[in-house]
XYZ file of C-alpha atoms in Angstrom:
522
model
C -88.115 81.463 62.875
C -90.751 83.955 63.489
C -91.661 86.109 60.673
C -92.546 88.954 62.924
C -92.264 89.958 66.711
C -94.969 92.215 66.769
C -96.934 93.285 63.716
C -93.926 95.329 61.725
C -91.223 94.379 63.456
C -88.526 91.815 61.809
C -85.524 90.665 63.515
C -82.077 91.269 62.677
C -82.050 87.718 61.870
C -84.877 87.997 59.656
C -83.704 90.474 57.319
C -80.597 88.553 56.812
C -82.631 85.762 55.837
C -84.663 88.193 53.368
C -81.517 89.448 51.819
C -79.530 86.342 51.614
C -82.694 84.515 49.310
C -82.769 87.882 47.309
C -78.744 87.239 46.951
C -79.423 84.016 45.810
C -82.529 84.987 42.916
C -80.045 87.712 41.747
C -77.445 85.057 41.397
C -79.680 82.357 39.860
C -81.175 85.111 37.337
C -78.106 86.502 36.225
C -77.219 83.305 34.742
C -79.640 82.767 32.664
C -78.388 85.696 30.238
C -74.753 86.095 31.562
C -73.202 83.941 28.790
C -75.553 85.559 25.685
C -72.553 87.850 24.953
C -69.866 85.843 25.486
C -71.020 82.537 23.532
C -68.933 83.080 20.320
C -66.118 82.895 22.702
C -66.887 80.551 24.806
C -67.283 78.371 21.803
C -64.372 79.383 20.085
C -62.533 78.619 23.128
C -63.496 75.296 23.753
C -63.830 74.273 20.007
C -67.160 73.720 19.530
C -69.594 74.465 17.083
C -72.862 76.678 16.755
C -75.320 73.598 17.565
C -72.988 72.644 20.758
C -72.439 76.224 21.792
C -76.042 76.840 21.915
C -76.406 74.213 24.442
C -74.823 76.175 27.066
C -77.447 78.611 27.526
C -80.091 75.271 26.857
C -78.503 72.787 29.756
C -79.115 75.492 32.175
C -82.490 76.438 30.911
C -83.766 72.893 31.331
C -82.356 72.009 34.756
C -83.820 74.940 36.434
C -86.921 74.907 34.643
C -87.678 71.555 36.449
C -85.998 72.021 39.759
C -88.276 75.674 40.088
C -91.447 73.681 41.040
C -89.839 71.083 43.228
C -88.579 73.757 45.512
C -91.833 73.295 47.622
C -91.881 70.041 47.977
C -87.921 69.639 48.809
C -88.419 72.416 51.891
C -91.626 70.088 52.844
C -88.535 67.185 53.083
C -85.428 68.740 53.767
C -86.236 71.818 55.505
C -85.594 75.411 53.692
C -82.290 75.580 55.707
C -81.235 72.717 54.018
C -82.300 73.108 50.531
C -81.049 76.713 50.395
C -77.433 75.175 51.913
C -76.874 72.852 49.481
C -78.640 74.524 46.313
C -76.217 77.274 47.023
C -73.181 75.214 47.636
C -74.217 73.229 44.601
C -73.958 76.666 42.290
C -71.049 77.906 43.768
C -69.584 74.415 43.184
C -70.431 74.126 39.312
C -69.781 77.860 38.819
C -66.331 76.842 39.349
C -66.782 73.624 37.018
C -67.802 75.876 34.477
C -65.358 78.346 34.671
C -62.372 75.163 34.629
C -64.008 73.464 31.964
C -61.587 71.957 29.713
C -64.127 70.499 26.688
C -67.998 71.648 25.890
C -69.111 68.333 27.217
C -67.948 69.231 30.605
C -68.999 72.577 30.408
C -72.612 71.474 29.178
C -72.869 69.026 32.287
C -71.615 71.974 34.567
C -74.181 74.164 32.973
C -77.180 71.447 33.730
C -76.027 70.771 37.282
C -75.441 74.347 38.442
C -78.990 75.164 36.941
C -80.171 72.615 38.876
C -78.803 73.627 41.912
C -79.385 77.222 41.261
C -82.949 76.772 40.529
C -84.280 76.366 43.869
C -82.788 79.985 44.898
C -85.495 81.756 42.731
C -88.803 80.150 44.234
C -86.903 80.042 47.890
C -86.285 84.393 47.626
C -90.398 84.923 47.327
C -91.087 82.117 49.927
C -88.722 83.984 52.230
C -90.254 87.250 51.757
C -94.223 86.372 52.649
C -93.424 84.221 55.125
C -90.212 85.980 57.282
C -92.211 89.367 56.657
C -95.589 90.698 57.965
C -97.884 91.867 55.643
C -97.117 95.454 56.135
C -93.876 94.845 54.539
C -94.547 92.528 51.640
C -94.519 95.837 49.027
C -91.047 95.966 50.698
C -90.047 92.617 50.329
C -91.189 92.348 46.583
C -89.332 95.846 45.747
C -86.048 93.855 46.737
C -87.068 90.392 44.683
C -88.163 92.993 41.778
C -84.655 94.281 42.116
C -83.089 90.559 42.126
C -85.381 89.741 38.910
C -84.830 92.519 37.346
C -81.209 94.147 37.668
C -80.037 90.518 36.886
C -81.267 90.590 33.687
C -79.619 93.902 32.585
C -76.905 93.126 34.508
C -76.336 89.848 32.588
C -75.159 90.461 29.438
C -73.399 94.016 30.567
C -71.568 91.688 33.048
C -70.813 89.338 30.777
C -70.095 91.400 28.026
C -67.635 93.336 29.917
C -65.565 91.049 31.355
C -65.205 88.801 28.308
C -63.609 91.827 26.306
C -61.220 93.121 29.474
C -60.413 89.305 30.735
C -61.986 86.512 29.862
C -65.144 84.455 29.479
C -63.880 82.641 32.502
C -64.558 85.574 34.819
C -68.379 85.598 34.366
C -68.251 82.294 36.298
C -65.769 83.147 38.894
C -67.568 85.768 39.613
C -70.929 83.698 41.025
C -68.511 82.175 44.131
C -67.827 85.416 46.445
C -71.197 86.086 47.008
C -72.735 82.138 47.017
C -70.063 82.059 49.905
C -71.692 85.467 51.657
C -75.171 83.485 50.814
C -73.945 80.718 52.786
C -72.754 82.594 55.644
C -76.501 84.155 55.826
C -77.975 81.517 55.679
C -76.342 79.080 58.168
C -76.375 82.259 60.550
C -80.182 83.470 59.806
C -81.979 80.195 59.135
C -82.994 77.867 62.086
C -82.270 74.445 61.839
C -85.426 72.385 60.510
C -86.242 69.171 61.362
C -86.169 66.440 58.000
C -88.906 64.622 56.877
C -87.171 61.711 55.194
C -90.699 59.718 55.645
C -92.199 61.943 52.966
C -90.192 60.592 50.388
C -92.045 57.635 50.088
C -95.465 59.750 50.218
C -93.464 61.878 47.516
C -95.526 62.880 44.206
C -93.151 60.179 42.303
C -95.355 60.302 38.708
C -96.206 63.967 39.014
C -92.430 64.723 39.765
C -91.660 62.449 36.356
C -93.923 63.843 34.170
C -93.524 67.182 34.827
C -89.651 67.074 34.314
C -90.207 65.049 31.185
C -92.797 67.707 30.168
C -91.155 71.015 30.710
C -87.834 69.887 29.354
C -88.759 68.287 26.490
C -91.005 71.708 26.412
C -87.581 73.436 26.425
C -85.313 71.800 24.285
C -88.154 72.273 21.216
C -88.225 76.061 21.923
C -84.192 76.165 22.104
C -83.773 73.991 19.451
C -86.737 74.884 17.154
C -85.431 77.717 15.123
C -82.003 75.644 14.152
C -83.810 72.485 13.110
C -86.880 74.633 11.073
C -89.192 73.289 13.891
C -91.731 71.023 12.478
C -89.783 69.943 9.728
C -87.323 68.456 11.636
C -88.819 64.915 13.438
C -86.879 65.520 16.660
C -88.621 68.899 16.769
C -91.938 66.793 16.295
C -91.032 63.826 18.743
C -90.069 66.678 21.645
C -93.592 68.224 21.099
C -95.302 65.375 21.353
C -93.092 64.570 24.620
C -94.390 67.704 26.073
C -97.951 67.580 25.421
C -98.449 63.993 26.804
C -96.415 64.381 29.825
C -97.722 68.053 30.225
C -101.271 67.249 30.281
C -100.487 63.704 31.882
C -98.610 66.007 34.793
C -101.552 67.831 34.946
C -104.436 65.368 35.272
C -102.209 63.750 38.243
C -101.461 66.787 40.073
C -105.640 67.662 40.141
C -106.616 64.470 41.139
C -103.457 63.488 44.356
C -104.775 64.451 47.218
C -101.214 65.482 48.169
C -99.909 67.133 45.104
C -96.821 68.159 44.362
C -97.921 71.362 42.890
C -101.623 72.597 44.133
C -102.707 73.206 40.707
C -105.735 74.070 42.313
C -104.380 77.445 43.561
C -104.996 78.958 39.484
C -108.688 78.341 40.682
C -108.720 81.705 43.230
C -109.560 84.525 41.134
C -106.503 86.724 41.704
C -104.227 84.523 42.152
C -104.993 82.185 38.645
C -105.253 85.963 37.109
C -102.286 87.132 38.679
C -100.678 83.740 37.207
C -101.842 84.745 34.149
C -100.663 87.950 34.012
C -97.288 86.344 35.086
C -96.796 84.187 32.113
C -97.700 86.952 29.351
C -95.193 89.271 31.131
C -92.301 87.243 31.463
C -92.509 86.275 27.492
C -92.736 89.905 26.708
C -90.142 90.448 28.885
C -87.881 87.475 28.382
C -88.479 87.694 24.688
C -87.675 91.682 24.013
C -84.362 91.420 26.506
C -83.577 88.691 23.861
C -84.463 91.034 20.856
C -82.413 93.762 22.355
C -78.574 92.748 22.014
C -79.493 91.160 18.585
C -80.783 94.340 17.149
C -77.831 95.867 18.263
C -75.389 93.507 16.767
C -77.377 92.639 13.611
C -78.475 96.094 12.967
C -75.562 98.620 14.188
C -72.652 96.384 14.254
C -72.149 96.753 18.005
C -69.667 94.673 19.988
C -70.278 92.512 23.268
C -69.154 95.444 25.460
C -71.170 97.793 23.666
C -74.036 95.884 23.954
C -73.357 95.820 27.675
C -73.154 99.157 28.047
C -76.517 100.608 26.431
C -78.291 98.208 29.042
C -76.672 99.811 32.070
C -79.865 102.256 32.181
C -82.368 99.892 31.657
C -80.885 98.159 34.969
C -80.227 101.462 36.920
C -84.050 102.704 36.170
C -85.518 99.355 37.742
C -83.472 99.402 40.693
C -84.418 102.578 41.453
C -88.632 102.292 40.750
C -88.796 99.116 42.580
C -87.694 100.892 45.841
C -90.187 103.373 44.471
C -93.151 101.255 44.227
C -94.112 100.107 46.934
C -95.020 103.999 48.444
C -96.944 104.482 44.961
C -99.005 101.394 46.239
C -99.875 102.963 49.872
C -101.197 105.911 47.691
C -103.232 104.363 44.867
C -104.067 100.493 44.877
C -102.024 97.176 44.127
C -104.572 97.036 41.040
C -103.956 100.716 39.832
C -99.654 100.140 39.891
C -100.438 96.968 37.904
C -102.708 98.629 35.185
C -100.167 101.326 34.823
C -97.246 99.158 34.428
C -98.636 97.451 31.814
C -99.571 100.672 29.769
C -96.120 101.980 30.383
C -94.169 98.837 29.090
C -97.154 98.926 25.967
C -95.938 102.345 25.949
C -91.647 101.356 25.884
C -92.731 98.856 23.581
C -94.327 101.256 20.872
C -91.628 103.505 20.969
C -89.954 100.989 18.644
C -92.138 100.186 16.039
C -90.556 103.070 13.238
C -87.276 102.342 13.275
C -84.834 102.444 10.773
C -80.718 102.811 10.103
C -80.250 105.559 12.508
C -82.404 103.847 15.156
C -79.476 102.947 17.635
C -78.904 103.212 21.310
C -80.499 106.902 20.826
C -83.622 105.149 19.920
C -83.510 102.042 21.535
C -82.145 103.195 25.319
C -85.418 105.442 26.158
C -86.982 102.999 25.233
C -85.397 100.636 27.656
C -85.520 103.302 30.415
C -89.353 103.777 30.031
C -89.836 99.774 29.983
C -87.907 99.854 33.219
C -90.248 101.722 34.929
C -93.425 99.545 33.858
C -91.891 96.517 34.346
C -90.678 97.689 37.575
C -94.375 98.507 38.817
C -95.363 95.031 37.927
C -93.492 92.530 38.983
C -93.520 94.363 42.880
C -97.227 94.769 42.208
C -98.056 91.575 40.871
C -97.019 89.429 43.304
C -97.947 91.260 46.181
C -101.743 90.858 44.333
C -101.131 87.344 43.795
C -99.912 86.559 47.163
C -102.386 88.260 48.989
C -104.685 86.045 51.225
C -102.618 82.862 50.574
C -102.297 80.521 53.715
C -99.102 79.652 54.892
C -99.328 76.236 54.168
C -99.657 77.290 50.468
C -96.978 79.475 49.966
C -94.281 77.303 49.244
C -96.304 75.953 46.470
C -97.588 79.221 44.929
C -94.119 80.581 44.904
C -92.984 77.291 42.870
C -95.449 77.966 40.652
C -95.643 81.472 39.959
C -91.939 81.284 39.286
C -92.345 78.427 36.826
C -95.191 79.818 34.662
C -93.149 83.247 34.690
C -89.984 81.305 32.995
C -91.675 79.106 30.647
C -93.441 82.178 29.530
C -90.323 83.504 29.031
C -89.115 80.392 26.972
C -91.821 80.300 24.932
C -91.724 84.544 24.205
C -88.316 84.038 23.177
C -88.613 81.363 20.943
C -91.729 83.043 19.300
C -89.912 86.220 19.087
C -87.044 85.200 17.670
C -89.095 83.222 14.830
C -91.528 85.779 14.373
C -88.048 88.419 13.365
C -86.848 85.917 10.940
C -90.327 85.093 9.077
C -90.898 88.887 9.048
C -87.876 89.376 7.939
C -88.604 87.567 4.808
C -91.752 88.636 4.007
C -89.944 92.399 4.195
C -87.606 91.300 2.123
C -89.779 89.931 -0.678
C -92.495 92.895 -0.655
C -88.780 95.315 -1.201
C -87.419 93.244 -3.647
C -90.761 93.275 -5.858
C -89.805 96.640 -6.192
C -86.057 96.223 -6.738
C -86.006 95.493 -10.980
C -83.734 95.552 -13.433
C -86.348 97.886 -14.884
C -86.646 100.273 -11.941
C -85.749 104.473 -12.878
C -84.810 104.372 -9.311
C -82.459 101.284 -9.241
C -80.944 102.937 -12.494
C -80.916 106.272 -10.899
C -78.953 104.908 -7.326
C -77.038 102.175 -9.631
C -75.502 105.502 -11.291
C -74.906 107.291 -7.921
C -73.261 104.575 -6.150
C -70.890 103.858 -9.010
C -69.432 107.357 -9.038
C -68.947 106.792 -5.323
C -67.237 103.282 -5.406
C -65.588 104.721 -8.411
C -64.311 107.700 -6.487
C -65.310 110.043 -9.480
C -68.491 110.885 -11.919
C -69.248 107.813 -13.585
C -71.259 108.236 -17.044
C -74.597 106.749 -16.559
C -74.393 104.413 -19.856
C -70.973 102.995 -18.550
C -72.106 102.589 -14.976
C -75.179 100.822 -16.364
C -74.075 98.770 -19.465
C -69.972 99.423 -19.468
C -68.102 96.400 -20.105
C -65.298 97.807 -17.513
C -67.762 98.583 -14.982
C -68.837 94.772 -14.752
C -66.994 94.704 -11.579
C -67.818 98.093 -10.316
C -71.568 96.756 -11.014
C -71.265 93.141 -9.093
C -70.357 95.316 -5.776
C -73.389 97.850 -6.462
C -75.626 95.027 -6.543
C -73.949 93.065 -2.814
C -74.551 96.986 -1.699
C -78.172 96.763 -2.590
C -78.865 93.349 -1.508
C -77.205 94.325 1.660
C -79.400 97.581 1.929
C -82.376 95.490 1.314
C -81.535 93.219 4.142
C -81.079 95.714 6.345
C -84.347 97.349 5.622
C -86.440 94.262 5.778
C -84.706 93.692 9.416
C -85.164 96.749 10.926
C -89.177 96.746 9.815
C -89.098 93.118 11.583
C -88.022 93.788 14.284
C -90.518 97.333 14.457
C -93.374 94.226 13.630
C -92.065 92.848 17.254
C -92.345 95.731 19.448
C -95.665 96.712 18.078
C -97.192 93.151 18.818
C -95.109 92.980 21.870
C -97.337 96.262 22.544
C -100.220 95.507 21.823
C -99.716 91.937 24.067
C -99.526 94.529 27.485
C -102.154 96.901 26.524
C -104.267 93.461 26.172
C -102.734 93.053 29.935
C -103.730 96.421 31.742
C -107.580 95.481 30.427
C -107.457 92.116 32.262
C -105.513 93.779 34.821
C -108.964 95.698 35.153
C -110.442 91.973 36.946
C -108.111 91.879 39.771
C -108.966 92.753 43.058
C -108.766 96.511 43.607
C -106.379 95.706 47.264
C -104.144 98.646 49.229
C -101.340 96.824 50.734
């Protein structure tokens, strides 16, 4: 299929095509963080426990962590037509399976499979966009993929969130099959029928294909896992990182020296794009890593529910649909440089909103903050892959869209990971530098000790029997959970003000290497 009749024009059949892949990427995202909200019940529904539950989210993780890359390579066998028809059938298929699942096992597999299948739908959205569009419409093309990235991640856990507390968990999976089926339709109506190139099998990158899916989900299951099992300590921790470095840098020495590759490593080496790359992998851990920060606060800080937690990121998704569409004129009139530079200073800017916030900090605090994190991330993920596309051959696309996804999600793996460790060793260190000053010999324990009493009491309390009463023995055991509770609290909320700051500073560091790129109009 021709991308373009004349220089701006795009068939009827090509914007189908355009809107079906961006169907699918919505899709495919949304599942990553649909089931974040819902996993207590999923797992008390199905009996399983913490370790098991957390698998859920993991299975999926893995699966379309490896698949992501391959996507180039499979369209170079199969045809795009083909891949997209049965990666989408595929989902739809074990979206089902999931929602069915009688056991954890089953809904693990599920999980792993429809990731799998699902994962091709991400990489196959950007293809579709530089290669059915003209250049002129690329800004275009990435507002809409911006809006598939990004609504899907807000949209997640509201989704999820939602219809676990009016139905059931069940529904988050149900709802993937109406529109895989209107994905199909598209496709099999839009896409032209490719010829297959079963002879490239046996030309296929066989040890590259091995040790990168032994690298990235070994790479994976540590960052999952590593928190539960106290990372290093733990020897399966240790054995999965060791896994992923070999086969990593094994994958890697391959790929640079096959003449026929089955990623073009070689791509980083062009200055914008290998930037732009760059760039990628920074933002989506910031990204990936303060969407996971997010619903925690909210739950571990303010008590909120599922639903709640839904609801206070209904802006955050609203705000981003509407800049993307926005973005693209803001390129005509600056630069593809200048849009980058500012998002990054305005999600440095969302970021540092956060970083004083205490026991009334709720969604008051927390949803401007969101909103104004919208728009910057908004400006660059439109603007930073129209930059890193720019000037790509044809030939190449399929493997820089592989790519650029990839190093965007493990990014977001490892941000994640580090920001969920980074909250609980904060949190300790918080907690000791309080507690020093929390003693038995404090005026000021003495002094709220007294208060607190008269409260719990429900009248004046002397300050001798709140302090050293033999009655008040009881009175003082709950004063003290109060104040360790307190404590707690505090030590969390200045953790998790440590986490926006860096997570700050990280895309201020970003809009001064933004500052290389080339300075490009669309």
């Amino acid at each position: 299929m021709s991308g373009a009749q004349s220089a701006d024009h795009v068939s009827l059949r090509g914007w189908v095509a355009v809107l079906g892949g961006v169907v699918g990427c919505f899709m495919a995202g949304m599942n990553v963080h649909v089931t974040n909200a819902s996993l207590p019940d999923v797992r008390g529904s199905l009996g399983a426990s913490f370790e098991e539950g957390s698998w859920i989210t993991t299975a999926y993780l893995v699966a379309e962590i490896i698949v992501i890359p391959m996507t180039g390579w499979l369209v170079s066998v199969f045809s795009m037509r083909r891949v997209l028809m049965v990666g989408t059938g595929g989902f739809v298929g074990f979206s089902i399976l999931c929602s069915t699942a009688p056991d954890i096992n089953t809904m693990i597999a599920a999980r792993a499979l429809q990731g799998a299948f699902g994962g091709v739908l991400i990489p196959l959205s950007l293809q579709i966009i530089v290669t059915e569009l003209p250049v002129a419409k690329h800004p275009f093309g990435m507002a809409l993929f911006a809006v598939s990235n990004n609504v899907a991640q807000a949209a997640g856990p509201s989704l999820g969130g939602w219809l676990t507390q009016a139905y059931s968990w069940r529904w988050i999976f149900y709802l993937q099959v109406p529109p895989g089926l209107l994905l199909l339709a598209a496709i099999g109506w839009a896409m032209p029928r490719g010829e297959a190139r079963i002879d490239r099998l046996r030309e296929g990158d066989w040890a590259g294909i091995a040790t990168m899916a032994l690298g990235l989900s070994a790479l994976q299951i540590m960052l999952e896992e590593g928190e539960r099992k106290d990372w290093f300590s733990s020897s399966f921790i240790v054995e999965a990182g060791l896994v992923a470095m070999v086969s990593l840098i094994a994958f890697v020495v391959i790929e640079l020296r096959r003449e026929k590759p089955l990623i073009n490593l070689r791509l980083l080496g062009q200055a914008n794009f290998g930037l732009a790359s760059l760039m990628q992998f920074v933002f989506g851990a910031i990204v990936f890593g303060v969407v996971f920060l997010v619903p925690n606060y909210f739950a571990e800080t303010q008590g909120y529910n599922a639903q709640q937690i839904g609801m206070t990121m209904i802006p955050y998704g609203l705000i981003q649909f509407v800049m993307s569409f926005a973005t693209p004129k803001l390129m005509r009139w600056t630069s593809v440089r200048t849009i980058i530079i500012a998002g990054f200073v305005i999600m440095a800017a969302g970021c540092l909103m956060n970083i004083h916030l205490d026991g009334d900090a709720a969604a008051n605090v927390i949803v401007p903050s969101l909103v104004v994190r919208g728009v910057g991330q908004s400006f660059i993920v439109v603007a930073l892959g129209v930059m890193a596309m720019q000037g790509m051959a044809k030939a190449e696309m399929g493997s820089a869209s592989g790519l650029f996804s990839t190093v965007r999600n493990v990014g977001g793996a490892i941000g994640i990971a580090l920001a969920s460790q980074f909250v609980v060793e904060r949190e300790k260190l918080h907690a000791a530098r309080i507690g020093e000053a929390v003693t038995p010999f404090s005026q000021a324990l003495h002094d709220r000790m007294v208060e607190a009493a008269g409260v719990l009491a429900g009248r004046p309390v002397a300050r001798h029997a709140a302090l050293y009463g033999k009655a008040a023995e009881s009175l003082r055991q709950q004063i003290f959970a109060l104040i360790n509770q307190n404590l707690h609290r505090e030590a969390l909320l200045l953790a998790y003000s440590d986490a926006f700051l860096v997570a700050g500073l990280c895309m201020l560091l970003c809009a001064g290497g933004s500052m290389l790129l080339g300075r490009r109009k669309p």
